[in-house]
Tab-separated table of C-alpha atoms in Angstrom:
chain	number	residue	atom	x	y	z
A	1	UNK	CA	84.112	132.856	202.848
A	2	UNK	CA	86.506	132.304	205.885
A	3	UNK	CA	85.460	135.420	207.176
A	4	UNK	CA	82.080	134.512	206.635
A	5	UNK	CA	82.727	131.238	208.388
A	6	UNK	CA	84.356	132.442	211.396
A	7	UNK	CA	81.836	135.394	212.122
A	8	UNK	CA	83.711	138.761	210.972
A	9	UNK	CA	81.835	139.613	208.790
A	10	UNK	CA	79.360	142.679	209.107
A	11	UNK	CA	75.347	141.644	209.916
A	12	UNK	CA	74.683	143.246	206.343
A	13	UNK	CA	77.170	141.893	204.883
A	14	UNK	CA	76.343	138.473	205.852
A	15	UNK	CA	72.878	138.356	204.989
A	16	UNK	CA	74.196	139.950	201.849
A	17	UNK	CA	76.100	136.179	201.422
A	18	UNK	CA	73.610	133.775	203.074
A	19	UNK	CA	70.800	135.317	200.809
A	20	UNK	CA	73.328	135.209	197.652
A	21	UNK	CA	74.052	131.275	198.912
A	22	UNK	CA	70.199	130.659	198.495
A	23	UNK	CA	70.526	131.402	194.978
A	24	UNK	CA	74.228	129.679	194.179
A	25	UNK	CA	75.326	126.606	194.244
A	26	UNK	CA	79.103	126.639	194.425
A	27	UNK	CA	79.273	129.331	197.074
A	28	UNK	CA	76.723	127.703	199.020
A	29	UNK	CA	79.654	124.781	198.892
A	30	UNK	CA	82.192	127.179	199.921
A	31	UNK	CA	80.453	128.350	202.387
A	32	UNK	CA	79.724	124.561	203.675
A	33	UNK	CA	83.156	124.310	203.490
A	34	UNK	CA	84.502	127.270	205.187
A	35	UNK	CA	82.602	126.060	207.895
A	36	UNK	CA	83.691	122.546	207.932
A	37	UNK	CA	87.270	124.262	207.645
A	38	UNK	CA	86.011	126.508	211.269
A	39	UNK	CA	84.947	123.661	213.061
A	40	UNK	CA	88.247	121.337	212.239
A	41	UNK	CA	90.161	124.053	213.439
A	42	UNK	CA	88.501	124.814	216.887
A	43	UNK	CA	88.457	120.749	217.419
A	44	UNK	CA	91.817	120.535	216.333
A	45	UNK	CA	93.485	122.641	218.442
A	46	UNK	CA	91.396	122.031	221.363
A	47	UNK	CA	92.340	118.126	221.083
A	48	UNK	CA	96.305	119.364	220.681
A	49	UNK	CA	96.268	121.175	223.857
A	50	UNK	CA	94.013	118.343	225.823
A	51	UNK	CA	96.073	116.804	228.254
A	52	UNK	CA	97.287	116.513	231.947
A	53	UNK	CA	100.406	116.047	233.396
A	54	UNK	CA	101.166	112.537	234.599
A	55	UNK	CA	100.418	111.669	237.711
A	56	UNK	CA	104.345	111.665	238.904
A	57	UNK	CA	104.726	115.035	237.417
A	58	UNK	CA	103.979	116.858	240.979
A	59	UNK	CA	105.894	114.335	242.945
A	60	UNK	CA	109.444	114.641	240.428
A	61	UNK	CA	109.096	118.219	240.360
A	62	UNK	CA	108.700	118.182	244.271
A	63	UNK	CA	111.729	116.271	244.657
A	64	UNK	CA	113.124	118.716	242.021
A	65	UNK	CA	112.325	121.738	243.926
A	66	UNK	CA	113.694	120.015	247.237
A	67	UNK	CA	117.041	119.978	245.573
A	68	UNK	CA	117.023	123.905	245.079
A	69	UNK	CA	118.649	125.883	247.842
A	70	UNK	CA	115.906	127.812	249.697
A	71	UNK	CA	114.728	130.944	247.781
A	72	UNK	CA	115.553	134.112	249.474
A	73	UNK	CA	113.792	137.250	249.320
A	74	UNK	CA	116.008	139.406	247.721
A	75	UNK	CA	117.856	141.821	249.832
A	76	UNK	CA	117.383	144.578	247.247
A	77	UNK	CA	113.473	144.723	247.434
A	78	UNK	CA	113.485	145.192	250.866
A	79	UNK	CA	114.968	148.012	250.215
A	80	UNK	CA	113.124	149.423	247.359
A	81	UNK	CA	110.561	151.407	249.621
A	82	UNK	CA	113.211	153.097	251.416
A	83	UNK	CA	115.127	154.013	248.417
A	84	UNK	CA	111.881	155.500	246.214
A	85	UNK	CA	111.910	157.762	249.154
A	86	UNK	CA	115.195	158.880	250.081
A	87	UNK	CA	114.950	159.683	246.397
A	88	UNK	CA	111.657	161.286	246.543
A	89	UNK	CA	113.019	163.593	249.228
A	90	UNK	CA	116.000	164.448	246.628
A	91	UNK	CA	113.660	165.645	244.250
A	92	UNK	CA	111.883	167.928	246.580
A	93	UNK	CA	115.228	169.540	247.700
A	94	UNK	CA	116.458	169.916	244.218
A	95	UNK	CA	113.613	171.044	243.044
A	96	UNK	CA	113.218	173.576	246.034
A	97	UNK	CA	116.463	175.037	245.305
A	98	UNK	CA	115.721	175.957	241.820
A	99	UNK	CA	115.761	179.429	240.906
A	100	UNK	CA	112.158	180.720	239.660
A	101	UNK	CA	111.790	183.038	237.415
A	102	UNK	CA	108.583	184.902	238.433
A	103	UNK	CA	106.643	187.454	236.748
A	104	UNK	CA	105.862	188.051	232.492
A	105	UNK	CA	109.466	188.942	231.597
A	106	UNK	CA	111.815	186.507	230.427
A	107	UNK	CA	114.383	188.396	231.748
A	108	UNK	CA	116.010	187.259	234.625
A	109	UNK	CA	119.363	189.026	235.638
A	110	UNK	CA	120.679	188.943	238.815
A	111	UNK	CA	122.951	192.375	238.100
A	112	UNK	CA	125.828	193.626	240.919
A	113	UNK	CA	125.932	197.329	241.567
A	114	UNK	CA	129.625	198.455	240.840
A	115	UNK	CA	131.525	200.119	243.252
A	116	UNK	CA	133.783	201.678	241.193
A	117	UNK	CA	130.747	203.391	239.306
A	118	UNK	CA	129.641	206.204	240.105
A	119	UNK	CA	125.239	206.282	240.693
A	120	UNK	CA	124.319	209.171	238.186
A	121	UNK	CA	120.119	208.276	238.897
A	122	UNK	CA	120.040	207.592	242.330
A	123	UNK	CA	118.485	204.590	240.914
A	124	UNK	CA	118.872	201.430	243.568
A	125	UNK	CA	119.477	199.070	240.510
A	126	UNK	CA	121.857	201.446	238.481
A	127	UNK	CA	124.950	199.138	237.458
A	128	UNK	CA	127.212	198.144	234.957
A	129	UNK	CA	126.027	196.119	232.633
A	130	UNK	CA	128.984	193.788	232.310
A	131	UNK	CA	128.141	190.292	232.778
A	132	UNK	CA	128.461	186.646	231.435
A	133	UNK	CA	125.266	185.859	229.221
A	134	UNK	CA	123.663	183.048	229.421
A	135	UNK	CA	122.330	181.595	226.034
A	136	UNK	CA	121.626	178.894	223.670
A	137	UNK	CA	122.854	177.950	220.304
A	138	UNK	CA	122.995	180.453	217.492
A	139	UNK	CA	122.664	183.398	219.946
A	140	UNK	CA	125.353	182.270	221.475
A	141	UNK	CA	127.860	182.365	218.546
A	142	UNK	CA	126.736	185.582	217.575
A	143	UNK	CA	128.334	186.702	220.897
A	144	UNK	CA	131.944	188.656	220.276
A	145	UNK	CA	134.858	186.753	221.615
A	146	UNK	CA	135.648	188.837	224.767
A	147	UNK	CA	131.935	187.951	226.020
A	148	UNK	CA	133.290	184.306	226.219
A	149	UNK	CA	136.226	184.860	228.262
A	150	UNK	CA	134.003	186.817	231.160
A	151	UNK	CA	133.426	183.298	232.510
A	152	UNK	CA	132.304	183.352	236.511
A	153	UNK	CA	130.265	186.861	236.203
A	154	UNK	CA	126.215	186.362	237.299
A	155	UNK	CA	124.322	184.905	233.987
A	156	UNK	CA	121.806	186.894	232.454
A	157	UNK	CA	119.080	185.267	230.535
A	158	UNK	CA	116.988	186.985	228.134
A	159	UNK	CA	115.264	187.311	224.635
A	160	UNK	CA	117.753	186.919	221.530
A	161	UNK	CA	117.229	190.664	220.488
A	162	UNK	CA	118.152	192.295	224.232
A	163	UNK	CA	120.838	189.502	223.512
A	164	UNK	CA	122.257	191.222	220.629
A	165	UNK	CA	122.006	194.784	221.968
A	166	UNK	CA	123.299	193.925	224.858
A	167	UNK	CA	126.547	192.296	223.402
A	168	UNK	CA	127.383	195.588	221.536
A	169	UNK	CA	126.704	197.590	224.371
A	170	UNK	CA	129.133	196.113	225.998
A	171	UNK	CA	131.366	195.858	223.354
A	172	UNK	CA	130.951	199.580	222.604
A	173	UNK	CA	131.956	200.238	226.522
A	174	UNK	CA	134.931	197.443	226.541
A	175	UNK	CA	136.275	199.168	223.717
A	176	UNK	CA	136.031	202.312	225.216
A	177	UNK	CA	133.405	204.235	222.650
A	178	UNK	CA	131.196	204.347	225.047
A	179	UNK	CA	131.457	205.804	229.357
A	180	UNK	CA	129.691	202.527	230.721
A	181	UNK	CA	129.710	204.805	234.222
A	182	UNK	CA	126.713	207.277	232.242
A	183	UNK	CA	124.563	204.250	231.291
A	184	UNK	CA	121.077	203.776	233.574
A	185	UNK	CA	119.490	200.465	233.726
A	186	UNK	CA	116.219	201.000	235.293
A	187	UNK	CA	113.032	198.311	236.056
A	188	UNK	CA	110.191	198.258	233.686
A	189	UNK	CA	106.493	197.476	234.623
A	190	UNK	CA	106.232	194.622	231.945
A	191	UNK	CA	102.688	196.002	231.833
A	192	UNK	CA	103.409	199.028	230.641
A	193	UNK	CA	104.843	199.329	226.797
A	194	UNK	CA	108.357	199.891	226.207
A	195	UNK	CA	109.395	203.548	226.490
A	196	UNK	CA	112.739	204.294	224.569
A	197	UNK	CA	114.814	207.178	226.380
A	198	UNK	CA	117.428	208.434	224.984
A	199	UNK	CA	120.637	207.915	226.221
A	200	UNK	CA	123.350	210.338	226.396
A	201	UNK	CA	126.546	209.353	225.793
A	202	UNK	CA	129.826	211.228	226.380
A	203	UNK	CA	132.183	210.233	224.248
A	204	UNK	CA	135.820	209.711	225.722
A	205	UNK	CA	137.742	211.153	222.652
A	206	UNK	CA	139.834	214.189	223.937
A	207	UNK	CA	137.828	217.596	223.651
A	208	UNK	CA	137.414	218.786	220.369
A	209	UNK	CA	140.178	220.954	218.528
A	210	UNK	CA	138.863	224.804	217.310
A	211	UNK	CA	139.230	222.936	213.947
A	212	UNK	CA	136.497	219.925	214.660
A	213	UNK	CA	134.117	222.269	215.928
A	214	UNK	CA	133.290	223.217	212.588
A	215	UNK	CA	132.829	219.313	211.893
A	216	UNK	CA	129.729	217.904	213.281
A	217	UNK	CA	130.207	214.989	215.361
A	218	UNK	CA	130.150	211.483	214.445
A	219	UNK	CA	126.813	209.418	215.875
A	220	UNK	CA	128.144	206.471	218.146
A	221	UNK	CA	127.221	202.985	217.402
A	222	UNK	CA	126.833	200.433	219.146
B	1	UNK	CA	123.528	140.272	270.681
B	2	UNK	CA	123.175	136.914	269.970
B	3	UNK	CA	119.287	136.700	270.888
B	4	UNK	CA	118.913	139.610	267.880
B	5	UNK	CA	121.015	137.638	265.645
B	6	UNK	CA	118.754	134.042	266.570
B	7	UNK	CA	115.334	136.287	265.971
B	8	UNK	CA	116.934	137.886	262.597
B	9	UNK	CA	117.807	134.444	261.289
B	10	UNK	CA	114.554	133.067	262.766
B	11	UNK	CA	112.511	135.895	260.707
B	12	UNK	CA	114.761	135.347	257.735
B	13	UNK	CA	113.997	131.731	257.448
B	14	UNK	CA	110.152	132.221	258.262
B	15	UNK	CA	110.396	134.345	255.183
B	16	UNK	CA	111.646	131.854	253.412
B	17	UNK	CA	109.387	129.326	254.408
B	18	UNK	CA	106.272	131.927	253.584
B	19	UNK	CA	108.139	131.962	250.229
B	20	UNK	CA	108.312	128.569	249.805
B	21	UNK	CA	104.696	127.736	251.351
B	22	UNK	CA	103.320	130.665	248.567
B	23	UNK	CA	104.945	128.815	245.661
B	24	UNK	CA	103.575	125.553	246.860
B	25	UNK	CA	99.734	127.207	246.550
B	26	UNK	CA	100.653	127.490	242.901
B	27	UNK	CA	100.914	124.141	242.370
B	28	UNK	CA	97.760	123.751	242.653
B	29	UNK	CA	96.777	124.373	238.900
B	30	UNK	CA	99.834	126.058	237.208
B	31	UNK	CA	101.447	122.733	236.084
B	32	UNK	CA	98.293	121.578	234.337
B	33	UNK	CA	98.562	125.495	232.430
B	34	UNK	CA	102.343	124.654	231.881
B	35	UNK	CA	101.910	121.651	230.318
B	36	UNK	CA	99.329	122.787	227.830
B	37	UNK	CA	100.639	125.695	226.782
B	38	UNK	CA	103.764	122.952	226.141
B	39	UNK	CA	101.880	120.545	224.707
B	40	UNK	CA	100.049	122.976	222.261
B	41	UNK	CA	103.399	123.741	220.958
B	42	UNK	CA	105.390	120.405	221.040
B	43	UNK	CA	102.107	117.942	220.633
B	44	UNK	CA	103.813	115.727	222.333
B	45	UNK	CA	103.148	114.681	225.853
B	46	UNK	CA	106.582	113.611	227.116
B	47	UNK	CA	108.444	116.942	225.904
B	48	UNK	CA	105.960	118.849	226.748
B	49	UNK	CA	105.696	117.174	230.589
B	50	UNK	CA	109.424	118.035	230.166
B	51	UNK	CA	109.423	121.846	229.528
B	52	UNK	CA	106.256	122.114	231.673
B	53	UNK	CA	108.901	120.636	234.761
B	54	UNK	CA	111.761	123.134	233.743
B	55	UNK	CA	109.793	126.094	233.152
B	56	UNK	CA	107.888	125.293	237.114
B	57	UNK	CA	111.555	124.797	238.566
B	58	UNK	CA	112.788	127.924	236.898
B	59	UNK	CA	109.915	129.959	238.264
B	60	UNK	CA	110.336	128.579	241.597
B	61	UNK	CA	114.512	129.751	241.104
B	62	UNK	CA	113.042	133.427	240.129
B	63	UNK	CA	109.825	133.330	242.444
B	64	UNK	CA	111.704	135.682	244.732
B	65	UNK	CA	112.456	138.474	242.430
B	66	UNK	CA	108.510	138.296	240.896
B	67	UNK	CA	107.474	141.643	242.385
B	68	UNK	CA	104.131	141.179	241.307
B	69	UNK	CA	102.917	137.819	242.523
B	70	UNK	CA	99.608	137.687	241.019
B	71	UNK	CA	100.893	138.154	237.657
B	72	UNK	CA	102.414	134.499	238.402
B	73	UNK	CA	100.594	132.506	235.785
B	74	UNK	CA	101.121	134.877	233.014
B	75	UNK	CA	104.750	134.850	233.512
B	76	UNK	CA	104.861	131.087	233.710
B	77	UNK	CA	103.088	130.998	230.525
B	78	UNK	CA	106.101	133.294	228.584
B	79	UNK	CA	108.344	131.385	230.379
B	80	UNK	CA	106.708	128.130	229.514
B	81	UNK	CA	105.954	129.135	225.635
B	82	UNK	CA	109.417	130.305	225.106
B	83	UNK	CA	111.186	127.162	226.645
B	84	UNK	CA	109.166	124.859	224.537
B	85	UNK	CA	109.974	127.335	220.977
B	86	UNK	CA	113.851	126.454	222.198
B	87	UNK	CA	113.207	122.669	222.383
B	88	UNK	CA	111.739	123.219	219.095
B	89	UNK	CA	114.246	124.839	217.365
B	90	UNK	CA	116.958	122.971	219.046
B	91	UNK	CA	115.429	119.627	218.116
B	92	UNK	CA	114.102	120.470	214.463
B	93	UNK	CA	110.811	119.194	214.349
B	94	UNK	CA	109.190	121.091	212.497
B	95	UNK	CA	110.781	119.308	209.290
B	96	UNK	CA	109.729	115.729	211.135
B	97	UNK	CA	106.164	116.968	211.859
B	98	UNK	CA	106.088	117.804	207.782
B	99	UNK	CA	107.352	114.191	206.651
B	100	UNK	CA	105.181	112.329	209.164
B	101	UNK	CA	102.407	114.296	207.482
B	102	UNK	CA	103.546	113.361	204.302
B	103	UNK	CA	103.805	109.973	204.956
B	104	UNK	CA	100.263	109.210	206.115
B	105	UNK	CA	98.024	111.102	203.961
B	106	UNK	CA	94.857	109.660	202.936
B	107	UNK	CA	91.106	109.842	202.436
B	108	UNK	CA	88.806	109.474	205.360
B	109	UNK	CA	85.110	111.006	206.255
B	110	UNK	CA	85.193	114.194	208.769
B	111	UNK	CA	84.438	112.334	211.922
B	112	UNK	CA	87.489	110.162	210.925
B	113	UNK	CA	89.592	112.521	210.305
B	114	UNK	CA	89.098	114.630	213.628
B	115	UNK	CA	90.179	111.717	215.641
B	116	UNK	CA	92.775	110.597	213.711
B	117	UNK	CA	96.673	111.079	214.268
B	118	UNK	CA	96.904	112.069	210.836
B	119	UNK	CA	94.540	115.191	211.579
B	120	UNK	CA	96.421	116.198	214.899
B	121	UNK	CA	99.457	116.229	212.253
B	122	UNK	CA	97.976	118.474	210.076
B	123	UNK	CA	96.596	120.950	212.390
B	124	UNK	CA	100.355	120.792	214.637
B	125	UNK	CA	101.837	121.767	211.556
B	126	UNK	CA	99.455	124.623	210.768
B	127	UNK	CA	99.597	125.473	214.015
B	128	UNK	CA	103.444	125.362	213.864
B	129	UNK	CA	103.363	127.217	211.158
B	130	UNK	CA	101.906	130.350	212.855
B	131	UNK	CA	103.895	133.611	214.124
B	132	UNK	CA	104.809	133.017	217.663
B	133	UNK	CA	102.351	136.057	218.147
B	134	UNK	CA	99.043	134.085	216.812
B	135	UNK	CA	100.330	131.019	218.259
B	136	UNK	CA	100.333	131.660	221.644
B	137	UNK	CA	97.011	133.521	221.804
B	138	UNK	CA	95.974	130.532	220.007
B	139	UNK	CA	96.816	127.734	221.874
B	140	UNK	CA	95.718	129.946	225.181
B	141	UNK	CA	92.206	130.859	224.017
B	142	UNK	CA	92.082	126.622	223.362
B	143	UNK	CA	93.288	125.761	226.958
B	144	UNK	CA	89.893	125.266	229.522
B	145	UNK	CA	87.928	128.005	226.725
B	146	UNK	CA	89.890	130.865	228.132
B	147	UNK	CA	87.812	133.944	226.814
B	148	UNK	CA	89.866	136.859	225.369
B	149	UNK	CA	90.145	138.709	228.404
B	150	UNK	CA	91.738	135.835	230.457
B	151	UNK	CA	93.922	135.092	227.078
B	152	UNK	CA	95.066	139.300	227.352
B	153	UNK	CA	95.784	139.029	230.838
B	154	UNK	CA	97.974	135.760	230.326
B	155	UNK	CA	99.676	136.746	227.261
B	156	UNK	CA	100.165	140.167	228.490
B	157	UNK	CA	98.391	142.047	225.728
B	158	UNK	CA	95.287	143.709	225.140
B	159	UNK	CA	92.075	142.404	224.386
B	160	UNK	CA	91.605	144.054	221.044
B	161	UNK	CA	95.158	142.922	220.171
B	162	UNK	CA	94.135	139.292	220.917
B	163	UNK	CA	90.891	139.334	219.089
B	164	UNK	CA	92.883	140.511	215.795
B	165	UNK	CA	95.106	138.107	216.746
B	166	UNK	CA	92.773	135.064	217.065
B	167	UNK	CA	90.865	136.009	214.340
B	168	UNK	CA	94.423	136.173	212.266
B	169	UNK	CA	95.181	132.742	213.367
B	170	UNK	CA	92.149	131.524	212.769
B	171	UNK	CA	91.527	132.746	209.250
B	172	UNK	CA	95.704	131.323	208.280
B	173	UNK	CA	94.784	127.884	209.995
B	174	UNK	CA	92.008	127.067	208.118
B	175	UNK	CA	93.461	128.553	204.765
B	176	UNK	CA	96.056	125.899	206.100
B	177	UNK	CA	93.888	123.030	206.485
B	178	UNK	CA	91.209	124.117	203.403
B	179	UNK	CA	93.112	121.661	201.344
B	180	UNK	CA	92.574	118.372	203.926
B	181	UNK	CA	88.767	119.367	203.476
B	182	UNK	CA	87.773	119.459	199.757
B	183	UNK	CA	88.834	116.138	199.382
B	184	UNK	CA	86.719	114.685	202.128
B	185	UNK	CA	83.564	113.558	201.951
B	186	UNK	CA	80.868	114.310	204.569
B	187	UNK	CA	79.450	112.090	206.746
């Protein structure tokens, strides 16, 4: 019935009420009431906020306002412009200075040719493949111990998997299983699917005895 | 030297005089909103002349640091609603407002009623008996018939918000005041 009365209820709905009020006598009362109830309300609250100020109001707070010490524009909004856009211009600089990492590859490796290695390709980008890697939680404590102390080599970032491989490469050529001087890191056309070559490795165990020869060798792993 | 520090002084104070002359075009009509957005929550005309005066001195204090002057009135309001729930509390009228009521509760015919004292009781202390949240969209959307989207702009909310919100107020007010009208008779 309040709802009713203060015109929330749906048009159906309503008509649905008024037409059942026709027909019934105590919730045509409730209704009367409801309304009643509406109206008290509205004139109530109009009649508690119906007022003006005295007429001294404007002249106390005038003398009030005369006994304030002058407002002064703060010093800090003047300044607001200027600083939105020295900072501004810090953003654009910082921003500019980013590295990018262009092209489909996550891969991003900025890798130093050695000069102690020998270039077995020819390749421009042969190297060693000895860096600090650059990764993100579990990855990263997957990682063997030595890779943590390599701190202040160029960061490598790439996929979790290379991440791995990568890690026992170099664990395999740390530990001296594998010549790191015969490995050939070459650039693939991300286009192009993933060809897997082969790679030879020598192993630096001394040459083999007349009696190994008979023995056939042990695959490496790494 | 000294003529650039007279014409930085001289530009200071003619800001603060532009300050000061914008202020004084407020109080035009923000005291009149001041007091009745006191009054609707004090109903009483001295108090709420009272907090109307602090809340227009304090906004004069902060007018400098209002970056967004034409959002004046709807600060003042806050500021004005807020002071006069803090006289409220501080002074614990609520409890008076319920014995007056008490006190002075008898039959009389509708028209009666509406201009009685005893009515503005009972509606102050339905009205007092809001959230702060109805209240205020309530006693705005009674000052000069502010529709809802003067009430949003003031109160700082949206209009959907405020129409739930008057139509919440309204529905708990008159469950409030249901009682003072079944024993009345009309006419």
């Amino acid at each position: 019935m309040t709802d009713a009365a203060l015109g929330e209820l749906r048009a159906e709905r309503e008509r649905e009420l008024l037409s059942h009020a026709m027909e019934c006598e105590a919730c045509r009362e409730a209704l009367r009431d409801a309304t009643r109830v509406r109206e008290l309300v509205e004139r109530g609250i109009e009649l508690l906020v119906d007022g003006e100020p005295s007429s001294q109001f404007l002249t106390v707070l005038r003398r009030r306002i005369a006994q304030e010490p002058h407002p002064v524009r703060s010093r800090w909004m003047a300044w607001t412009p200027v600083a939105a856009g020295a900072l501004t211009l810090l953003l654009i600089l910082v921003i500019g200075r980013m590295p990018r990492h262009n092209g489909p590859s996550p891969i991003a490796s900025r890798l130093k040719p050695s000069p102690s290695s020998p270039d077995v390709t020819g390749a421009p980008d042969a190297t060693r493949l000895n860096a600090r890697a650059s990764v993100s939680g579990r990855a990263s404590d997957r990682l063997p111990r030595a890779h943590k102390a390599t701190a202040g080599l160029p960061n490598i970032i790439m996929p979790e998997g290379q991440l791995i491989a990568a890690a026992r490469l170099s664990e395999a050529i740390n530990s001296g299983r594998v010549d790191g001087t015969q490995l050939v890191v070459t650039q693939r056309d991300a286009d192009k699917p993933l060809e897997v070559n082969p790679i030879e490795i020598t192993p630096l165990d001394p040459p083999p005895t007349p009696d190994d020869e008979e023995k056939p060798a042990a695959p490496t792993e790494f | 030297m000294d003529a650039l520090a007279a014409s930085l002084s001289g530009s200071a104070v003619s800001h603060d005089e532009s300050l000061k002359r914008e202020f004084e075009q407020r109080l035009a009509d923000c005291p009149k909103l001041a007091y009745r957005v006191a009054l609707g929550v004090l109903h009483n005309a001295a108090e709420a002349e009272d907090v109307a005066q602090e809340a227009m001195l304090r906004a004069y204090r902060s007018f400098n640091r209002l970056r967004e002057r034409e959002r004046f009135r709807a600060w003042l309001v806050r500021m004005t609603f807020r002071l006069a729930l803090d006289r409220i509390r501080s002074k614990g009228r609520r409890e008076r407002h319920e014995r007056a009521a008490m006190e002075e509760q008898r039959e009389a015919s509708v028209e009666h009623l509406v201009t009685s004292r005893e009515f503005e009781r009972h509606v102050a202390r339905a009205l007092d008996e809001l959230p702060e949240k109805l209240r205020i969209v309530m006693v705005l959307a009674a000052i000069e018939g502010y529709n809802t989207r003067e009430v949003a702009d003031l109160a700082g909310l949206s209009e959907g918000t405020v129409k739930s919100r008057l139509f919440l107020a309204r529905k708990k007010l008159a469950e409030s005041l249901q009682c003072l009208v079944k024993n009345i008779p009309v006419g």
